[in-house]
PDB file of C-alpha atoms in Angstrom:
ATOM      1  CA  MET A   1      -5.350  23.771   9.728  1.00  0.00           C
ATOM      2  CA  LYS A   2      -3.328  20.345   8.373  1.00  0.00           C
ATOM      3  CA  GLY A   3      -1.221  19.953  11.611  1.00  0.00           C
ATOM      4  CA  ASN A   4      -4.518  20.771  13.542  1.00  0.00           C
ATOM      5  CA  ALA A   5      -6.745  17.619  12.119  1.00  0.00           C
ATOM      6  CA  GLU A   6      -3.834  15.245  12.479  1.00  0.00           C
ATOM      7  CA  THR A   7      -2.570  16.122  15.855  1.00  0.00           C
ATOM      8  CA  LEU A   8      -6.326  15.846  16.818  1.00  0.00           C
ATOM      9  CA  LEU A   9      -6.353  11.985  14.787  1.00  0.00           C
ATOM     10  CA  PHE A  10      -3.805  10.496  16.278  1.00  0.00           C
ATOM     11  CA  SER A  11      -3.838  12.171  19.587  1.00  0.00           C
ATOM     12  CA  LYS A  12      -7.867  10.657  20.110  1.00  0.00           C
ATOM     13  CA  GLU A  13      -8.727   8.279  22.303  1.00  0.00           C
ATOM     14  CA  VAL A  14     -10.040   4.651  20.765  1.00  0.00           C
ATOM     15  CA  ALA A  15     -13.184   4.305  22.916  1.00  0.00           C
ATOM     16  CA  PRO A  16     -15.229   5.654  19.621  1.00  0.00           C
ATOM     17  CA  PHE A  17     -13.527   2.930  17.723  1.00  0.00           C
ATOM     18  CA  ILE A  18     -13.739   0.117  20.347  1.00  0.00           C
ATOM     19  CA  ILE A  19     -16.189  -3.216  19.530  1.00  0.00           C
ATOM     20  CA  PRO A  20     -18.003  -3.634  22.343  1.00  0.00           C
ATOM     21  CA  LYS A  21     -17.104  -7.200  24.300  1.00  0.00           C
ATOM     22  CA  GLU A  22     -21.464  -7.897  23.953  1.00  0.00           C
ATOM     23  CA  LEU A  23     -20.345  -8.625  19.468  1.00  0.00           C
ATOM     24  CA  VAL A  24     -17.062  -9.798  20.001  1.00  0.00           C
ATOM     25  CA  THR A  25     -17.018 -13.757  19.990  1.00  0.00           C
ATOM     26  CA  VAL A  26     -15.014 -15.410  23.027  1.00  0.00           C
ATOM     27  CA  VAL A  27     -13.479 -18.142  23.937  1.00  0.00           C
ATOM     28  CA  LYS A  28     -12.718 -19.566  27.780  1.00  0.00           C
ATOM     29  CA  PRO A  29      -9.723 -20.934  28.842  1.00  0.00           C
ATOM     30  CA  ASP A  30     -10.934 -23.848  29.873  1.00  0.00           C
ATOM     31  CA  TRP A  31     -12.959 -24.956  26.477  1.00  0.00           C
ATOM     32  CA  THR A  32     -11.665 -27.670  24.673  1.00  0.00           C
ATOM     33  CA  LEU A  33      -9.230 -27.180  21.628  1.00  0.00           C
ATOM     34  CA  ASP A  34     -11.917 -29.182  19.357  1.00  0.00           C
ATOM     35  CA  ARG A  35     -14.834 -26.716  20.846  1.00  0.00           C
ATOM     36  CA  ALA A  36     -12.787 -23.721  20.259  1.00  0.00           C
ATOM     37  CA  LEU A  37     -11.590 -24.601  16.124  1.00  0.00           C
ATOM     38  CA  LEU A  38     -15.685 -24.882  15.851  1.00  0.00           C
ATOM     39  CA  VAL A  39     -16.366 -21.987  17.027  1.00  0.00           C
ATOM     40  CA  LEU A  40     -13.229 -20.913  14.927  1.00  0.00           C
ATOM     41  CA  THR A  41     -14.620 -22.064  11.620  1.00  0.00           C
ATOM     42  CA  ARG A  42     -17.964 -21.326  12.310  1.00  0.00           C
ATOM     43  CA  ARG A  43     -17.839 -17.340  12.572  1.00  0.00           C
ATOM     44  CA  GLY A  44     -14.685 -17.517  10.205  1.00  0.00           C
ATOM     45  CA  GLN A  45     -12.201 -15.761  12.687  1.00  0.00           C
ATOM     46  CA  ASN A  46      -8.876 -16.855  12.572  1.00  0.00           C
ATOM     47  CA  SER A  47      -8.224 -16.016  16.180  1.00  0.00           C
ATOM     48  CA  VAL A  48     -10.130 -14.526  19.155  1.00  0.00           C
ATOM     49  CA  PRO A  49      -9.679 -13.286  23.116  1.00  0.00           C
ATOM     50  CA  VAL A  50      -9.541 -15.713  25.961  1.00  0.00           C
ATOM     51  CA  ILE A  51     -11.387 -14.540  28.721  1.00  0.00           C
ATOM     52  CA  ASN A  52     -11.835 -16.246  32.341  1.00  0.00           C
ATOM     53  CA  ASP A  53     -14.967 -16.532  34.476  1.00  0.00           C
ATOM     54  CA  GLU A  54     -13.471 -12.736  35.736  1.00  0.00           C
ATOM     55  CA  ASN A  55     -14.325 -11.404  32.422  1.00  0.00           C
ATOM     56  CA  GLN A  56     -10.238 -10.972  32.404  1.00  0.00           C
ATOM     57  CA  ILE A  57      -8.090 -11.982  28.936  1.00  0.00           C
ATOM     58  CA  GLU A  58      -6.280 -14.018  28.628  1.00  0.00           C
ATOM     59  CA  GLY A  59      -4.282 -14.694  25.664  1.00  0.00           C
ATOM     60  CA  VAL A  60      -5.820 -15.073  22.273  1.00  0.00           C
ATOM     61  CA  ILE A  61      -6.399 -18.696  20.511  1.00  0.00           C
ATOM     62  CA  SER A  62      -5.626 -18.448  17.337  1.00  0.00           C
ATOM     63  CA  LYS A  63      -6.005 -21.150  13.796  1.00  0.00           C
ATOM     64  CA  THR A  64      -1.919 -20.888  14.326  1.00  0.00           C
ATOM     65  CA  ASN A  65      -1.955 -21.802  17.879  1.00  0.00           C
ATOM     66  CA  ILE A  66      -4.590 -24.713  17.835  1.00  0.00           C
ATOM     67  CA  LEU A  67      -2.956 -26.107  14.763  1.00  0.00           C
ATOM     68  CA  ASP A  68       0.719 -26.238  16.232  1.00  0.00           C
ATOM     69  CA  HIS A  69      -0.111 -27.126  19.291  1.00  0.00           C
ATOM     70  CA  LEU A  70      -1.502 -30.399  17.445  1.00  0.00           C
ATOM     71  CA  TYR A  71       1.774 -30.519  15.155  1.00  0.00           C
ATOM     72  CA  GLU A  72       3.539 -30.294  18.245  1.00  0.00           C
ATOM     73  CA  LEU A  73       1.871 -34.084  19.737  1.00  0.00           C
ATOM     74  CA  SER A  74       2.616 -35.137  17.321  1.00  0.00           C
ATOM     75  CA  ARG A  75       6.115 -34.270  16.035  1.00  0.00           C
ATOM     76  CA  GLU A  76       6.789 -35.865  20.158  1.00  0.00           C
ATOM     77  CA  LYS A  77       5.294 -38.972  19.685  1.00  0.00           C
ATOM     78  CA  GLU A  78       6.010 -39.510  15.881  1.00  0.00           C
ATOM     79  CA  ASN A  79       2.321 -40.017  14.593  1.00  0.00           C
ATOM     80  CA  GLU A  80       0.377 -38.015  11.752  1.00  0.00           C
ATOM     81  CA  LEU A  81      -1.611 -35.200  12.568  1.00  0.00           C
ATOM     82  CA  ASP A  82      -4.596 -36.940  14.385  1.00  0.00           C
ATOM     83  CA  PHE A  83      -7.551 -34.627  15.183  1.00  0.00           C
ATOM     84  CA  SER A  84      -9.189 -36.766  17.541  1.00  0.00           C
ATOM     85  CA  LYS A  85      -7.449 -35.697  19.859  1.00  0.00           C
ATOM     86  CA  LEU A  86      -8.268 -32.214  20.094  1.00  0.00           C
ATOM     87  CA  ASN A  87     -11.126 -33.347  22.475  1.00  0.00           C
ATOM     88  CA  GLN A  88      -8.443 -33.646  25.049  1.00  0.00           C
ATOM     89  CA  PHE A  89      -6.391 -30.949  25.359  1.00  0.00           C
ATOM     90  CA  GLN A  90      -8.191 -26.795  26.698  1.00  0.00           C
ATOM     91  CA  VAL A  91      -7.882 -23.567  25.494  1.00  0.00           C
ATOM     92  CA  HIS A  92      -4.503 -22.073  27.629  1.00  0.00           C
ATOM     93  CA  GLU A  93      -3.111 -25.344  26.730  1.00  0.00           C
ATOM     94  CA  ALA A  94      -2.365 -24.207  22.340  1.00  0.00           C
ATOM     95  CA  MET A  95      -2.960 -20.640  23.423  1.00  0.00           C
ATOM     96  CA  ASP A  96      -0.790 -16.876  22.922  1.00  0.00           C
ATOM     97  CA  LEU A  97      -0.584 -15.466  26.305  1.00  0.00           C
ATOM     98  CA  ASN A  98       1.285 -12.837  24.713  1.00  0.00           C
ATOM     99  CA  HIS A  99      -1.416 -10.065  23.525  1.00  0.00           C
ATOM    100  CA  SER A 100      -2.619  -8.859  26.729  1.00  0.00           C
ATOM    101  CA  GLY A 101      -4.917  -5.265  26.281  1.00  0.00           C
ATOM    102  CA  ILE A 102      -5.026  -1.509  26.419  1.00  0.00           C
ATOM    103  CA  LEU A 103      -7.195   0.679  27.902  1.00  0.00           C
ATOM    104  CA  SER A 104     -10.197   1.940  26.383  1.00  0.00           C
ATOM    105  CA  ASN A 105      -8.415   5.821  26.666  1.00  0.00           C
ATOM    106  CA  SER A 106      -5.436   4.971  24.712  1.00  0.00           C
ATOM    107  CA  ILE A 107      -4.783   7.312  22.104  1.00  0.00           C
ATOM    108  CA  PHE A 108      -5.199   6.390  18.964  1.00  0.00           C
ATOM    109  CA  SER A 109      -1.720   6.615  17.450  1.00  0.00           C
ATOM    110  CA  PHE A 110       0.048   4.593  19.805  1.00  0.00           C
ATOM    111  CA  ALA A 111      -2.905   1.495  18.684  1.00  0.00           C
ATOM    112  CA  PHE A 112      -2.068   2.049  15.502  1.00  0.00           C
ATOM    113  CA  GLU A 113       1.454   1.395  15.838  1.00  0.00           C
ATOM    114  CA  ILE A 114       0.265  -1.840  17.855  1.00  0.00           C
ATOM    115  CA  LEU A 115      -2.107  -3.038  14.958  1.00  0.00           C
ATOM    116  CA  VAL A 116       0.946  -3.295  11.983  1.00  0.00           C
ATOM    117  CA  ASN A 117       1.377  -6.473  13.532  1.00  0.00           C
ATOM    118  CA  ARG A 118      -2.039  -7.749  14.892  1.00  0.00           C
ATOM    119  CA  SER A 119      -5.426  -7.326  13.544  1.00  0.00           C
ATOM    120  CA  TYR A 120      -7.193  -6.460  16.496  1.00  0.00           C
ATOM    121  CA  ILE A 121      -5.982  -5.969  20.454  1.00  0.00           C
ATOM    122  CA  PRO A 122      -8.700  -6.496  23.447  1.00  0.00           C
ATOM    123  CA  ILE A 123      -9.908  -3.208  25.109  1.00  0.00           C
ATOM    124  CA  ILE A 124      -9.377  -3.546  28.692  1.00  0.00           C
ATOM    125  CA  ASP A 125     -10.214  -0.988  32.024  1.00  0.00           C
ATOM    126  CA  ILE A 126      -8.181  -0.067  34.618  1.00  0.00           C
ATOM    127  CA  ARG A 127      -9.533  -2.875  36.463  1.00  0.00           C
ATOM    128  CA  ASN A 128      -8.721  -5.392  33.961  1.00  0.00           C
ATOM    129  CA  GLN A 129     -12.440  -5.982  32.336  1.00  0.00           C
ATOM    130  CA  PHE A 130     -12.296  -6.565  29.616  1.00  0.00           C
ATOM    131  CA  LEU A 131     -14.368  -4.542  27.698  1.00  0.00           C
ATOM    132  CA  GLY A 132     -13.795  -5.353  23.369  1.00  0.00           C
ATOM    133  CA  ILE A 133     -11.588  -4.943  20.911  1.00  0.00           C
ATOM    134  CA  LEU A 134      -9.695  -2.726  18.143  1.00  0.00           C
ATOM    135  CA  THR A 135      -9.568  -3.777  14.912  1.00  0.00           C
ATOM    136  CA  ARG A 136      -6.387  -2.768  11.786  1.00  0.00           C
ATOM    137  CA  ARG A 137      -9.664  -2.624   9.316  1.00  0.00           C
ATOM    138  CA  VAL A 138     -11.093   0.303  11.335  1.00  0.00           C
ATOM    139  CA  MET A 139      -8.385   2.294  12.545  1.00  0.00           C
ATOM    140  CA  MET A 140      -7.288   1.764   8.986  1.00  0.00           C
ATOM    141  CA  GLU A 141     -10.161   3.138   7.809  1.00  0.00           C
ATOM    142  CA  LYS A 142     -10.137   6.237   9.673  1.00  0.00           C
ATOM    143  CA  VAL A 143      -6.652   6.757   8.766  1.00  0.00           C
ATOM    144  CA  ILE A 144      -8.904   6.477   5.168  1.00  0.00           C
ATOM    145  CA  GLU A 145     -11.553   8.401   6.022  1.00  0.00           C
ATOM    146  CA  TYR A 146      -8.901  11.995   7.784  1.00  0.00           C
ATOM    147  CA  PHE A 147      -6.616  11.882   3.517  1.00  0.00           C
ATOM    148  CA  HIS A 148      -9.778  11.819   2.139  1.00  0.00           C
ATOM    149  CA  GLY A 149     -11.426  15.014   4.557  1.00  0.00           C
ATOM    150  CA  GLU A 150      -7.310  16.181   3.880  1.00  0.00           C
ATOM    151  CA  TYR A 151      -7.690  15.273  -0.097  1.00  0.00           C
ATOM    152  CA  LEU A 152     -11.157  17.013  -0.405  1.00  0.00           C
ATOM    153  CA  GLN A 153      -9.419  19.684   1.609  1.00  0.00           C
ATOM    154  CA  THR A 154      -6.537  20.626  -0.502  1.00  0.00           C
ATOM    155  CA  LEU A 155      -9.609  20.866  -3.506  1.00  0.00           C
ATOM    156  CA  ALA A 156     -11.485  23.386  -2.304  1.00  0.00           C
ATOM    157  CA  ASP A 157      -8.179  25.523  -0.621  1.00  0.00           C
ATOM    158  CA  PRO A 158      -7.624  28.612  -3.115  1.00  0.00           C
ATOM    159  CA  VAL A 159      -3.949  28.452  -5.159  1.00  0.00           C
TER     160      VAL A 159
END
């Protein structure tokens, strides 16, 4: 039974664990960096997906991306960080392009490996439409449930 339960969990599709796009904070690529930073700060997010007008993921933007962009600008001109300049730049100029999405029918183990280094993964459909996100927290909760169930099963098994 143990092997079967493990196989079931790690070969299960991630679709049931997705946070739908309607509940996800997103920004547009043409928004100014000050607007994006305000959204990130007010929503208490470190990073959010960047979604274009065709509902496709273009990347992610984080507070760190924005600050790094501002830092690079100040270094070029040998100035201090000038936050008033954030309204002169758009999200697409500072976003991380290395965060493509995965399909909603991807298996748990594949998503789990990706989430080792990310806090979430954008989820897309076959037409590259943004569906939502899959978070590391949700995946970890499922793994904890699995191991908790396994532990309870070992207590119930006769010696």
